[in-house]
PDB file of C-alpha atoms and ligand atoms in Angstrom:
ATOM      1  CA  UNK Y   1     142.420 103.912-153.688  1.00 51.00           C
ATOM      2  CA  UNK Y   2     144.766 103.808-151.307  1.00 52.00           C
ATOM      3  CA  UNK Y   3     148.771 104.355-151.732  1.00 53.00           C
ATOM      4  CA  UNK Y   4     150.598 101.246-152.294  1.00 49.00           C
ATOM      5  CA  UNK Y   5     151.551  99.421-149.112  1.00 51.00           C
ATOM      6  CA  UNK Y   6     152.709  96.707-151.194  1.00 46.00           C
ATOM      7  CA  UNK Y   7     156.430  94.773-150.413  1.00 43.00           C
ATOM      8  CA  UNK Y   8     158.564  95.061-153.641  1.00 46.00           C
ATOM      9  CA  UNK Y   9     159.180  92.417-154.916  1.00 53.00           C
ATOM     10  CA  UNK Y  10     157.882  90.291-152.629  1.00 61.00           C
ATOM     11  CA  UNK Y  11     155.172  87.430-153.413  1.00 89.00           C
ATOM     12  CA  UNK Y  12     152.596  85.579-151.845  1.00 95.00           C
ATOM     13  CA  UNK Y  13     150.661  83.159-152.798  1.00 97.00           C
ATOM     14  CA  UNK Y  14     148.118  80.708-151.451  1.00 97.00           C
ATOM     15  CA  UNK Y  15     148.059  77.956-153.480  1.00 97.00           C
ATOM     16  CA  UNK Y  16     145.992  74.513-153.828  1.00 98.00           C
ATOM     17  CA  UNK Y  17     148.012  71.638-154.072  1.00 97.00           C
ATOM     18  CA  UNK Y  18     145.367  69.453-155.700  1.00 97.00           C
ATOM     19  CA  UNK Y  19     143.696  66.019-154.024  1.00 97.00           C
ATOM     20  CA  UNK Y  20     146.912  63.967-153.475  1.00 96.00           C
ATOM     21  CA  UNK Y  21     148.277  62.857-156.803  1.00 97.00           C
ATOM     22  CA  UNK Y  22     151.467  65.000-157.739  1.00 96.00           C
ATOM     23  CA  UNK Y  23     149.719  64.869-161.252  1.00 96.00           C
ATOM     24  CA  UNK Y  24     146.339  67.075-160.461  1.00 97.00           C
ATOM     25  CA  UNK Y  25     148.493  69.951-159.273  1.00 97.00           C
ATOM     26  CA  UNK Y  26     148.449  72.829-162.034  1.00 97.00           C
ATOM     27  CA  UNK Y  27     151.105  74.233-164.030  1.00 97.00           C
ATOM     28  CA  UNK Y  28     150.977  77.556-162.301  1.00 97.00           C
ATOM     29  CA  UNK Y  29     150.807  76.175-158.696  1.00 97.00           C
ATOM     30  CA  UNK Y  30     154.594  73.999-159.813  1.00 97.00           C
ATOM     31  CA  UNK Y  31     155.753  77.365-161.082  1.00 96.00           C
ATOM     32  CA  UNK Y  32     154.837  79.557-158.112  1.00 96.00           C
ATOM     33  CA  UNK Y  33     156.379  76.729-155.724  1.00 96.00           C
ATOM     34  CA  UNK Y  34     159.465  77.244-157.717  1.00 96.00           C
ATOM     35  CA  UNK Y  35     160.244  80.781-156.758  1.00 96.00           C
ATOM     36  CA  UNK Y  36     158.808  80.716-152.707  1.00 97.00           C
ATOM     37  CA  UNK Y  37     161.255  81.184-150.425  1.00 97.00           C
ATOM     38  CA  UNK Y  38     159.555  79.707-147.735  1.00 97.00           C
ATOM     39  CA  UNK Y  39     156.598  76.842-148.350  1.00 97.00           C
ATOM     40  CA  UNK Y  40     153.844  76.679-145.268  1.00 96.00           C
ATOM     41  CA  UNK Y  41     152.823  73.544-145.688  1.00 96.00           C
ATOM     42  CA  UNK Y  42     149.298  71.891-144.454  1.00 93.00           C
ATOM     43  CA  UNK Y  43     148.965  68.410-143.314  1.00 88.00           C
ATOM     44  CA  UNK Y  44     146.756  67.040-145.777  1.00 87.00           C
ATOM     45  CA  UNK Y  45     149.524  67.997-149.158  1.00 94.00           C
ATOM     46  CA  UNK Y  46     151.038  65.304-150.450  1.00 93.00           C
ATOM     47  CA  UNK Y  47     154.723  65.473-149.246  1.00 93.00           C
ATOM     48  CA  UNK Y  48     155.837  64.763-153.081  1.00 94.00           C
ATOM     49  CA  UNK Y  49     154.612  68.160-154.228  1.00 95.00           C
ATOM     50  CA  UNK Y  50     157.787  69.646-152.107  1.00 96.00           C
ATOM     51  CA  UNK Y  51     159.578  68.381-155.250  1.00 97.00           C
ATOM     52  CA  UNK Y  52     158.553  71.575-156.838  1.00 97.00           C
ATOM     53  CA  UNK Y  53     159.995  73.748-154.420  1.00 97.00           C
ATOM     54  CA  UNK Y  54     163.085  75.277-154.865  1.00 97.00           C
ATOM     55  CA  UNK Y  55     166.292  73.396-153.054  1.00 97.00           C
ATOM     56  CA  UNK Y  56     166.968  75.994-150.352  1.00 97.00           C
ATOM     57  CA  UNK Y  57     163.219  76.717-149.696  1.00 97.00           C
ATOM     58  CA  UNK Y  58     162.349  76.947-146.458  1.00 97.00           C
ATOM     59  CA  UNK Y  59     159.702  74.100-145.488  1.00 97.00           C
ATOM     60  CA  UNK Y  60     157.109  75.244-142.702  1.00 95.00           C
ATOM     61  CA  UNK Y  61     154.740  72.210-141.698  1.00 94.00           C
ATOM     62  CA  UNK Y  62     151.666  73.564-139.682  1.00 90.00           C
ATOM     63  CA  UNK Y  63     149.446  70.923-139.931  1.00 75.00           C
ATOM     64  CA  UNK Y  64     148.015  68.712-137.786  1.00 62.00           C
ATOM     65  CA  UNK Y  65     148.227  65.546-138.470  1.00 54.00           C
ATOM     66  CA  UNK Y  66     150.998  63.155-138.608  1.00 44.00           C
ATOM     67  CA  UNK Y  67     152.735  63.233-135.540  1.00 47.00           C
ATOM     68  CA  UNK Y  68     152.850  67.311-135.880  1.00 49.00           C
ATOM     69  CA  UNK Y  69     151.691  69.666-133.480  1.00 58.00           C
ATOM     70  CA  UNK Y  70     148.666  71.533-134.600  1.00 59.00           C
ATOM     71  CA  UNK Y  71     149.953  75.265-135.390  1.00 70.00           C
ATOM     72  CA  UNK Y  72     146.732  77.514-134.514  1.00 79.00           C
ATOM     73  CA  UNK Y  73     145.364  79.594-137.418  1.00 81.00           C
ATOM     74  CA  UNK Y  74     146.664  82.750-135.527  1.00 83.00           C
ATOM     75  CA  UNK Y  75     150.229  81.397-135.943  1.00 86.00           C
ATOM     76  CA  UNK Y  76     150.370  80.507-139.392  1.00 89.00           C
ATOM     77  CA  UNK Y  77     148.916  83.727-140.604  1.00 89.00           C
ATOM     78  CA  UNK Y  78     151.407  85.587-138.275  1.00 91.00           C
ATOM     79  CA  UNK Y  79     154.398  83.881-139.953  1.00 92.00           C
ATOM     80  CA  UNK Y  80     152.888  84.427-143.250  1.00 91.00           C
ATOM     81  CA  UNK Y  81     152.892  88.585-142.401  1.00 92.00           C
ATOM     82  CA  UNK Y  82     156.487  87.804-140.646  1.00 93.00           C
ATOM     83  CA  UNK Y  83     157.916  86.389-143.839  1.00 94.00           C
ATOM     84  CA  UNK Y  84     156.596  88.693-146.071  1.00 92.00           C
ATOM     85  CA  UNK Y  85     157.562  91.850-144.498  1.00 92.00           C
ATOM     86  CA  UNK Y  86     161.259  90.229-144.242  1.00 93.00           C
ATOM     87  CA  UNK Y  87     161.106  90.289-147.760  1.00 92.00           C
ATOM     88  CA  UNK Y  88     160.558  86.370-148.373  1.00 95.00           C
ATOM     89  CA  UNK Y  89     158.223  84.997-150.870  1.00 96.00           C
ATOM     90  CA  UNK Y  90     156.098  82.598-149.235  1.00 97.00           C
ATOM     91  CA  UNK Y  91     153.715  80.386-150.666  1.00 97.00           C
ATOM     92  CA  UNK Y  92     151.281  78.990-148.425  1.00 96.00           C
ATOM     93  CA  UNK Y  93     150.004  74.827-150.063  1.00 97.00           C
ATOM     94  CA  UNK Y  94     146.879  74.072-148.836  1.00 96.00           C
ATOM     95  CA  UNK Y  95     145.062  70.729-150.215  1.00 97.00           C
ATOM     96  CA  UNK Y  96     142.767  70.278-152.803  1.00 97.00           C
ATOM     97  CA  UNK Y  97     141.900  73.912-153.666  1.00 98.00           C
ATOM     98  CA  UNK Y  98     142.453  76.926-151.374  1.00 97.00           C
ATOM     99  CA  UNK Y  99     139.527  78.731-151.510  1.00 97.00           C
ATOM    100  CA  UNK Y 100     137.090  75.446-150.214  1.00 97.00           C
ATOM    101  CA  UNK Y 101     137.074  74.507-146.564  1.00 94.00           C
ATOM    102  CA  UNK Y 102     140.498  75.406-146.426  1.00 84.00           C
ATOM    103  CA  UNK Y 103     140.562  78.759-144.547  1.00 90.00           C
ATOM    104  CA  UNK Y 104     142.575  80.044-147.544  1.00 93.00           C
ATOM    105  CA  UNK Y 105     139.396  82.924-147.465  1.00 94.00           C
ATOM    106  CA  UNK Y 106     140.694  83.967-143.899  1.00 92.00           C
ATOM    107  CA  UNK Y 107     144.004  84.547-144.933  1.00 93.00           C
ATOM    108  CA  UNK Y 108     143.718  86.315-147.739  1.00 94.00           C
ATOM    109  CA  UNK Y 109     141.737  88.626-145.460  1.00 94.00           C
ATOM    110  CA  UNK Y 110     144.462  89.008-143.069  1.00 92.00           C
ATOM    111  CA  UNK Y 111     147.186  89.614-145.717  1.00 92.00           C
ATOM    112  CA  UNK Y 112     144.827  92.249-147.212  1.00 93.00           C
ATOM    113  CA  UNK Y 113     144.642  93.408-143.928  1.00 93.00           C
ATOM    114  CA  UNK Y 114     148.279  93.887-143.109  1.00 91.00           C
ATOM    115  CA  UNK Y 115     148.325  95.753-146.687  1.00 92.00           C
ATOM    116  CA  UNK Y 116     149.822  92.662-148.817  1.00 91.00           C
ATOM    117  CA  UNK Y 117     148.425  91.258-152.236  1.00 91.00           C
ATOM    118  CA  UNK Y 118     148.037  87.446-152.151  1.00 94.00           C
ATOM    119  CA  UNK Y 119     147.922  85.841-155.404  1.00 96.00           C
ATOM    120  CA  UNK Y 120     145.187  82.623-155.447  1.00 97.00           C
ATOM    121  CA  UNK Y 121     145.977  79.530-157.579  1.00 97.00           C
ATOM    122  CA  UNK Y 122     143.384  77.067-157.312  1.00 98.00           C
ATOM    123  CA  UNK Y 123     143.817  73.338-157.163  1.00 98.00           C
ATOM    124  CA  UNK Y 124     141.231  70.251-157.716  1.00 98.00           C
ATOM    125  CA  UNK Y 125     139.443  70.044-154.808  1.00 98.00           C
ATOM    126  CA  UNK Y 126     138.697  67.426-152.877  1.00 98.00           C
ATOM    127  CA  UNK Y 127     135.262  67.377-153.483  1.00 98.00           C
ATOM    128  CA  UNK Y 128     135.299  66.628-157.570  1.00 98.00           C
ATOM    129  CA  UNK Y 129     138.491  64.582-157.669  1.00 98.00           C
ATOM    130  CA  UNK Y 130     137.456  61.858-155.101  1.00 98.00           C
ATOM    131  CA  UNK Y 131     134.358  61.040-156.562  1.00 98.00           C
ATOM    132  CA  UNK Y 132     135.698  61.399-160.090  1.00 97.00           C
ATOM    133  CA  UNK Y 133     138.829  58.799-159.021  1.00 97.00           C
ATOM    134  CA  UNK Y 134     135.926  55.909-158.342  1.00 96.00           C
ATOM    135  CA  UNK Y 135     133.462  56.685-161.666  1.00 96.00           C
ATOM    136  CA  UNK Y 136     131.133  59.825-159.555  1.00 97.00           C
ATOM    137  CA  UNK Y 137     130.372  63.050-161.753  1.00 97.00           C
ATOM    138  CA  UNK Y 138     129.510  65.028-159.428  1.00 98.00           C
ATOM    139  CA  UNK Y 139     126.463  66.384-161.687  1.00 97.00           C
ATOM    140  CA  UNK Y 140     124.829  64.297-164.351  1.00 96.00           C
ATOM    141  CA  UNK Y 141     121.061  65.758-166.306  1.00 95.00           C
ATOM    142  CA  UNK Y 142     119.592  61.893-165.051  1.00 94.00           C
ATOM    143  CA  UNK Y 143     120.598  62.208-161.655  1.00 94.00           C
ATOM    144  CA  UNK Y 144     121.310  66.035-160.131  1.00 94.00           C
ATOM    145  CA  UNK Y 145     121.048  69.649-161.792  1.00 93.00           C
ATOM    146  CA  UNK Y 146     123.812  70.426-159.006  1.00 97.00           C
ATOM    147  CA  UNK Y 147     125.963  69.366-156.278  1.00 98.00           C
ATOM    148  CA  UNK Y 148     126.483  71.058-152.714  1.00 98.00           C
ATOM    149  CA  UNK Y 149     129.568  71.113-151.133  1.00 98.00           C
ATOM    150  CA  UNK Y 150     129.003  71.354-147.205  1.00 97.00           C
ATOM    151  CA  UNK Y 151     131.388  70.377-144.496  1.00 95.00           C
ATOM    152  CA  UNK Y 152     130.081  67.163-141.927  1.00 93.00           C
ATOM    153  CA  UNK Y 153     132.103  68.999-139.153  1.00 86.00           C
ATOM    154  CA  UNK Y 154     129.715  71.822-137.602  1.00 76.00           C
ATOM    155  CA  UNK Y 155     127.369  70.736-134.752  1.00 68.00           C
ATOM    156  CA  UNK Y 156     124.692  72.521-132.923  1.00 71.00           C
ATOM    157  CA  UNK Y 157     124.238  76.063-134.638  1.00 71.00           C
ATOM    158  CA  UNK Y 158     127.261  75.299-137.269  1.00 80.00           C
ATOM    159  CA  UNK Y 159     125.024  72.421-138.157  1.00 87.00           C
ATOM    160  CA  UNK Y 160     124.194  72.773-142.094  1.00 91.00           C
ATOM    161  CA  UNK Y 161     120.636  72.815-142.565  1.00 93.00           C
ATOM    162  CA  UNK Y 162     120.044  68.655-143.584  1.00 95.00           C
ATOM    163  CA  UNK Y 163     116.791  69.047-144.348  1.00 95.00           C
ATOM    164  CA  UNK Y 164     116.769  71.900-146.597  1.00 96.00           C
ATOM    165  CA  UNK Y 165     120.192  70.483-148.686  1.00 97.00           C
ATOM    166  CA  UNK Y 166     117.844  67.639-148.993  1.00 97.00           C
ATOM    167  CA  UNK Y 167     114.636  69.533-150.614  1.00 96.00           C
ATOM    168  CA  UNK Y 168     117.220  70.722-153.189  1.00 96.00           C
ATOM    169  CA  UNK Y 169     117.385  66.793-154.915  1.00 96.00           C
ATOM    170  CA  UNK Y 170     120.775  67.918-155.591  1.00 97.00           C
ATOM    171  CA  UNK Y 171     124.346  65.947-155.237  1.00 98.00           C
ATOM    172  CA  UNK Y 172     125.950  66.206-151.593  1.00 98.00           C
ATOM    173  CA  UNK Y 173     128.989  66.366-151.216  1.00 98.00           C
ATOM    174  CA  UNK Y 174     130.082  66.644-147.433  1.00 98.00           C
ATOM    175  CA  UNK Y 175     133.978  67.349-146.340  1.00 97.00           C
ATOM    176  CA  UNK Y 176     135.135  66.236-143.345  1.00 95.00           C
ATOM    177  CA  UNK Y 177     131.879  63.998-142.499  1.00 95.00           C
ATOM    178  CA  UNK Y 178     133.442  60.745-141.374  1.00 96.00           C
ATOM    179  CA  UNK Y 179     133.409  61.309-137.473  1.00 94.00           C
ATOM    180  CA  UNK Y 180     129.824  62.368-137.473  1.00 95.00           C
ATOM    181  CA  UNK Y 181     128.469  60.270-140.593  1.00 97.00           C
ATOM    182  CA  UNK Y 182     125.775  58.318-138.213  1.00 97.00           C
ATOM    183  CA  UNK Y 183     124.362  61.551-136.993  1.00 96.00           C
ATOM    184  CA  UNK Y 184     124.244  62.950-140.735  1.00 97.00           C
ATOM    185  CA  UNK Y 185     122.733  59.792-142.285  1.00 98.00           C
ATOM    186  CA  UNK Y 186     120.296  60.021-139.487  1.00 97.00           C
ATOM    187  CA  UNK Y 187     118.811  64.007-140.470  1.00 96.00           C
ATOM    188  CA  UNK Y 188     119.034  63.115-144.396  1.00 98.00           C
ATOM    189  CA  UNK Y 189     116.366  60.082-143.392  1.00 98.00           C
ATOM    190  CA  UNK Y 190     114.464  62.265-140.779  1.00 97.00           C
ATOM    191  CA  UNK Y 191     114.271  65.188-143.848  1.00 96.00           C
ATOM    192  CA  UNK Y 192     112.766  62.103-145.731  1.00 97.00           C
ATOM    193  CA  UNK Y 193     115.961  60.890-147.709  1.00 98.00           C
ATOM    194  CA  UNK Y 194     115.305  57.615-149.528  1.00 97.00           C
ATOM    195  CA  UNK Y 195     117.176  54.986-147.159  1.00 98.00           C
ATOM    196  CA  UNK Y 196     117.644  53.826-151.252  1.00 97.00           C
ATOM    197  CA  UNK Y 197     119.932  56.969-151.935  1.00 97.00           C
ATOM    198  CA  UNK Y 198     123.175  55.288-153.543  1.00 97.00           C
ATOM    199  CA  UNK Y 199     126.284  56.969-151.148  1.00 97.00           C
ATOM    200  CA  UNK Y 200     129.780  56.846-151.400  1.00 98.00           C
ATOM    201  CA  UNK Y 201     132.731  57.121-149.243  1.00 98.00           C
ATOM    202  CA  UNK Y 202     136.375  57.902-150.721  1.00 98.00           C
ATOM    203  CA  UNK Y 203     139.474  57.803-147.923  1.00 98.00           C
ATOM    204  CA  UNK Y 204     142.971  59.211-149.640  1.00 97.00           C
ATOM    205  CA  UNK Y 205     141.365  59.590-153.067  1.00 98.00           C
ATOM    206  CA  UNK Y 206     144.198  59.726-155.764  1.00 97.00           C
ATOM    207  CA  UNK Y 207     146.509  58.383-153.365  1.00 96.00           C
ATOM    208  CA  UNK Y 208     148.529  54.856-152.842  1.00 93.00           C
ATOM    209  CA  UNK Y 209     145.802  54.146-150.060  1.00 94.00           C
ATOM    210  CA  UNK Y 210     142.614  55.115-151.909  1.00 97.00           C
ATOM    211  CA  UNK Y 211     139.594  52.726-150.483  1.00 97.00           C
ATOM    212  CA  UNK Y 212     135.935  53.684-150.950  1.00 97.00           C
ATOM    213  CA  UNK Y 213     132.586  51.873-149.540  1.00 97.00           C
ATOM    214  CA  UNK Y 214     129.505  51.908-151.233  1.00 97.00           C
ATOM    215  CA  UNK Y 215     125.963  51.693-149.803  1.00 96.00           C
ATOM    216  CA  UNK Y 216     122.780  52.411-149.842  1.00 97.00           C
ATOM    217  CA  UNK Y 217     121.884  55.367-147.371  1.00 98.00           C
ATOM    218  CA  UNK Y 218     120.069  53.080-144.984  1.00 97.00           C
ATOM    219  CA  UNK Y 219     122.899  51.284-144.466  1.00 97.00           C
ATOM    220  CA  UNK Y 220     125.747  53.045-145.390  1.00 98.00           C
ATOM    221  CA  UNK Y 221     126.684  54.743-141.588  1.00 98.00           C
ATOM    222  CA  UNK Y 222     126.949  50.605-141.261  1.00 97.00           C
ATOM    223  CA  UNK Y 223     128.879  49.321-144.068  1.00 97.00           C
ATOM    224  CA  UNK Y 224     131.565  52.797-144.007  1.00 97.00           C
ATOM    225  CA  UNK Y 225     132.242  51.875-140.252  1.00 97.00           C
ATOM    226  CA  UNK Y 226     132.547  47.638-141.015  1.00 97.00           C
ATOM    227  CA  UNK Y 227     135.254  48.780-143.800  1.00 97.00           C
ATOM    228  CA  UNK Y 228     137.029  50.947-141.160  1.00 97.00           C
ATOM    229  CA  UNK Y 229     137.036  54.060-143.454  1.00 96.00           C
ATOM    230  CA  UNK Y 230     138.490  57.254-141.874  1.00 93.00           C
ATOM    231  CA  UNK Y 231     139.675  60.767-143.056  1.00 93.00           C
ATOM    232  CA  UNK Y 232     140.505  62.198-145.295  1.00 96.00           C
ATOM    233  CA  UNK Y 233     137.499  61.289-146.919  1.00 98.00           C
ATOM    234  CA  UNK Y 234     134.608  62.584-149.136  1.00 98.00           C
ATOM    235  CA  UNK Y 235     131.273  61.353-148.855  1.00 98.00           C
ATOM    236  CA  UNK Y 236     128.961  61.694-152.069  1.00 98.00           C
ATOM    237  CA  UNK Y 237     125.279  60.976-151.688  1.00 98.00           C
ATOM    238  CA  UNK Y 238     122.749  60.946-154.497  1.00 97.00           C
ATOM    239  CA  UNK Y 239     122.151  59.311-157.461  1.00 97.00           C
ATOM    240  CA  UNK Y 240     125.210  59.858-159.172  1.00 97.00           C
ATOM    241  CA  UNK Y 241     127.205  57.391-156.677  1.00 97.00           C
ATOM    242  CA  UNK Y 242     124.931  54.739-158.392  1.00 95.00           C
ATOM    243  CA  UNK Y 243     127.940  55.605-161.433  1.00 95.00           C
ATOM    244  CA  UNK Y 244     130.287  54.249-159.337  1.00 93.00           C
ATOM    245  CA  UNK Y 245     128.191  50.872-158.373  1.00 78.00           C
ATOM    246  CA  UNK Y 246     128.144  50.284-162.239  1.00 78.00           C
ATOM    247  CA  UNK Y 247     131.808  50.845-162.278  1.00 80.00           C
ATOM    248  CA  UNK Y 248     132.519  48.210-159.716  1.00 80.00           C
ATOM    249  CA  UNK Y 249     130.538  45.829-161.504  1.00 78.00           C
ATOM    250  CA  UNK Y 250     132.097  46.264-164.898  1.00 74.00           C
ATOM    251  CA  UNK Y 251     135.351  45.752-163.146  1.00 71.00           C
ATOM    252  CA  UNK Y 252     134.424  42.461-161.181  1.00 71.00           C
ATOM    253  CA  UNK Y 253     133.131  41.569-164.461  1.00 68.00           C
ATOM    254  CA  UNK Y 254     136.786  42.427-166.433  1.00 63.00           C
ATOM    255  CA  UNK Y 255     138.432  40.318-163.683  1.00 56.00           C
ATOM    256  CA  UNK Y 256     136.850  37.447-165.332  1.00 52.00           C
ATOM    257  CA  UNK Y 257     138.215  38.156-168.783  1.00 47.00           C
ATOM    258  CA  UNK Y 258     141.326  36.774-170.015  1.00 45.00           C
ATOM    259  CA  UNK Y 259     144.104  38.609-169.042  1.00 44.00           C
ATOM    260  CA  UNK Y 260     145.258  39.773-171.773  1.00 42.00           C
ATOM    261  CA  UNK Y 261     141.477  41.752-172.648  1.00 38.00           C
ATOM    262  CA  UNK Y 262     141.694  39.859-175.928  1.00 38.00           C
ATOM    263  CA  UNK Y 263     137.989  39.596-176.445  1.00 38.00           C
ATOM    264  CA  UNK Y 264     136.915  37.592-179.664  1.00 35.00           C
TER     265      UNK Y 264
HETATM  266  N1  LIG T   1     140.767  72.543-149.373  1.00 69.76           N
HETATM  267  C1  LIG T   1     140.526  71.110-149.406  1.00 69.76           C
HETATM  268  C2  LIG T   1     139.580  70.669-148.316  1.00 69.76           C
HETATM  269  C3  LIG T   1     140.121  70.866-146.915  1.00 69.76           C
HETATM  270  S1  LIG T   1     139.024  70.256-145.679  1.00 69.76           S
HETATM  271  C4  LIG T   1     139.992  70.740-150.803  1.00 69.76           C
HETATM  272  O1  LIG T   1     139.612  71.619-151.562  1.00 69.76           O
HETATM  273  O2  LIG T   1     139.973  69.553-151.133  1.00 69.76           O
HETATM  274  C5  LIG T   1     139.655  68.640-145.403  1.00 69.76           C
HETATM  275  C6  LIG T   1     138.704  67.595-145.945  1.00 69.76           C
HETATM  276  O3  LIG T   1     138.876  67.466-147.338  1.00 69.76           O
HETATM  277  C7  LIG T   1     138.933  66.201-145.414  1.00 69.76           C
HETATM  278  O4  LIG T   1     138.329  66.030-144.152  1.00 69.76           O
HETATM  279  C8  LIG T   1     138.264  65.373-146.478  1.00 69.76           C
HETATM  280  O5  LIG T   1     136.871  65.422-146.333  1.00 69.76           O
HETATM  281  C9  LIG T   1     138.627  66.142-147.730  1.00 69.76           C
HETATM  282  N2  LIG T   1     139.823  65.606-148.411  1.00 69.76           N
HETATM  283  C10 LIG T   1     140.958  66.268-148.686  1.00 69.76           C
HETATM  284  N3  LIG T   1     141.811  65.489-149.391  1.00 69.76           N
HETATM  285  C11 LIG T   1     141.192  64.307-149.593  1.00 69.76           C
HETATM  286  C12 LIG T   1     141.529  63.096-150.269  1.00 69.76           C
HETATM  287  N4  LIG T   1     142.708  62.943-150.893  1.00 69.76           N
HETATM  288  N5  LIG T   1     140.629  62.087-150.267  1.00 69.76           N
HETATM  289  C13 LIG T   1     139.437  62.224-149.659  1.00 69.76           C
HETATM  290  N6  LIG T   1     139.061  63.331-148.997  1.00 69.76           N
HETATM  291  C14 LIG T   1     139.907  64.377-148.968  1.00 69.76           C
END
């Protein structure tokens, strides 16, 4: 092993700040925020989960969205290192859950790098909680033995293979795959995906502004661009979204009771 290269007494952590509601953070990730000195903060956290970090904190946006200017990869880690080796905790929120699509892998390897432990607290990601806030498992034995996470956002050679995830019969679950949901709906049917698949689309799951559209695969592309859906969203395709179909109708159906629920 190496000799310690560690910073007494200095932390860092990269930590997962859950889907959007304040609620699905974990108890470690509110504890950790409560000793950082300095909080880098990415665009898609919930603002409110800043309530966990200390008064004096220092609060680093380097996100992109919201009126921010995008702070390149290169940057962030570099004020990570420059923090740390002042002697500042710093605990880097990331949405959802660090360690999925969130470049929290990179990171870690350029701490480790520059000789500095990183401690990991993982959040709900993205990927369960949206489908879970609108009825989705994301497995279930009648539908799918499993569920693949893939990101919508490579093209050409970063292009996941469509027709393989489709062989698999299992749950997708694609991040980022609103601007290019025409040209993915278009490989799942061309790899022979039932234009009968049941899909879903969740924008700002477990937040004030949570919408979802749901479709049939043939015309889902359609009916997700009528509604005006954009990121963040998850898109779920497979039978499972057929959960959340049932759930709809239950719910027109409760409208109808009396509003009290007093059912004789
Ligand atoms: N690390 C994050 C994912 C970062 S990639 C996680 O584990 O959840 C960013 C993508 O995540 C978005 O494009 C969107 O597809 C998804 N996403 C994140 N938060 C979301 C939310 N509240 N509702 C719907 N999709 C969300």
């Amino acid at each position: 092993m190496a000799p310690a290269m560690h910073v007494a007494m200095t932390r860092a952590w990269l930590i997962g700040a859950g889907p959007g509601d304040v609620e699905l953070m974990t108890l470690k990730a509110t504890r950790a925020l409560a000793q950082a000195d300095v909080v880098l903060v990415d665009d898609l956290v919930n603002p409110d989960v800043l309530q966990f970090a200390r008064a004096d904190a220092r609060i680093v946006h380097v996100g992109k969205r919201g009126g921010h200017p995008s702070t390149p990869q290169e940057g962030i880690v570099a004020q990570l290192l420059e923090h740390v080796r002042a002697g500042r905790s710093v605990a880097r929120l990331k949405g959802g859950d660090p360690f999925v699509f969130g470049r929290g892998g990179e990171e870690q390897q350029a701490l480790h790098a520059a000789g500095i432990e990183v401690e990991v607290i993982n959040g709900i990601t993205a990927g369960i909680a949206a489908p879970a806030a609108i009825g989705i498992p994301v497995t279930h034995r009648d539908h799918a033995q499993g569920v693949v996470f893939v990101t919508g956002h490579g093209a050409g050679s970063a292009e996941p293979a469509w027709a393989a995830l489709v062989a698999t019969r299992m749950t997708l679950v694609i991040y980022m795959g609103m601007r290019r949901l025409g040209d993915i709906v278009d490989a799942l049917l061309a790899a022979g995906m039932s234009a009968e698949t049941p899909c879903a689309a969740i924008e700002s799951a477990t937040r004030p502004g949570q919408r979802h559209v749901l479709a049939r695969l043939g015309e889902f592309a359609g009916s997700v661009s009528r509604a005006g859906l954009g990121s963040p969203a998850i898109v779920v395709i497979g039978g499972v979204a057929s959960l959340a179909l049932a759930r709809d109708a239950a719910y027109a159906d409760a409208a109808t009771l009396p509003a009290n629920g007093d059912v004789a």
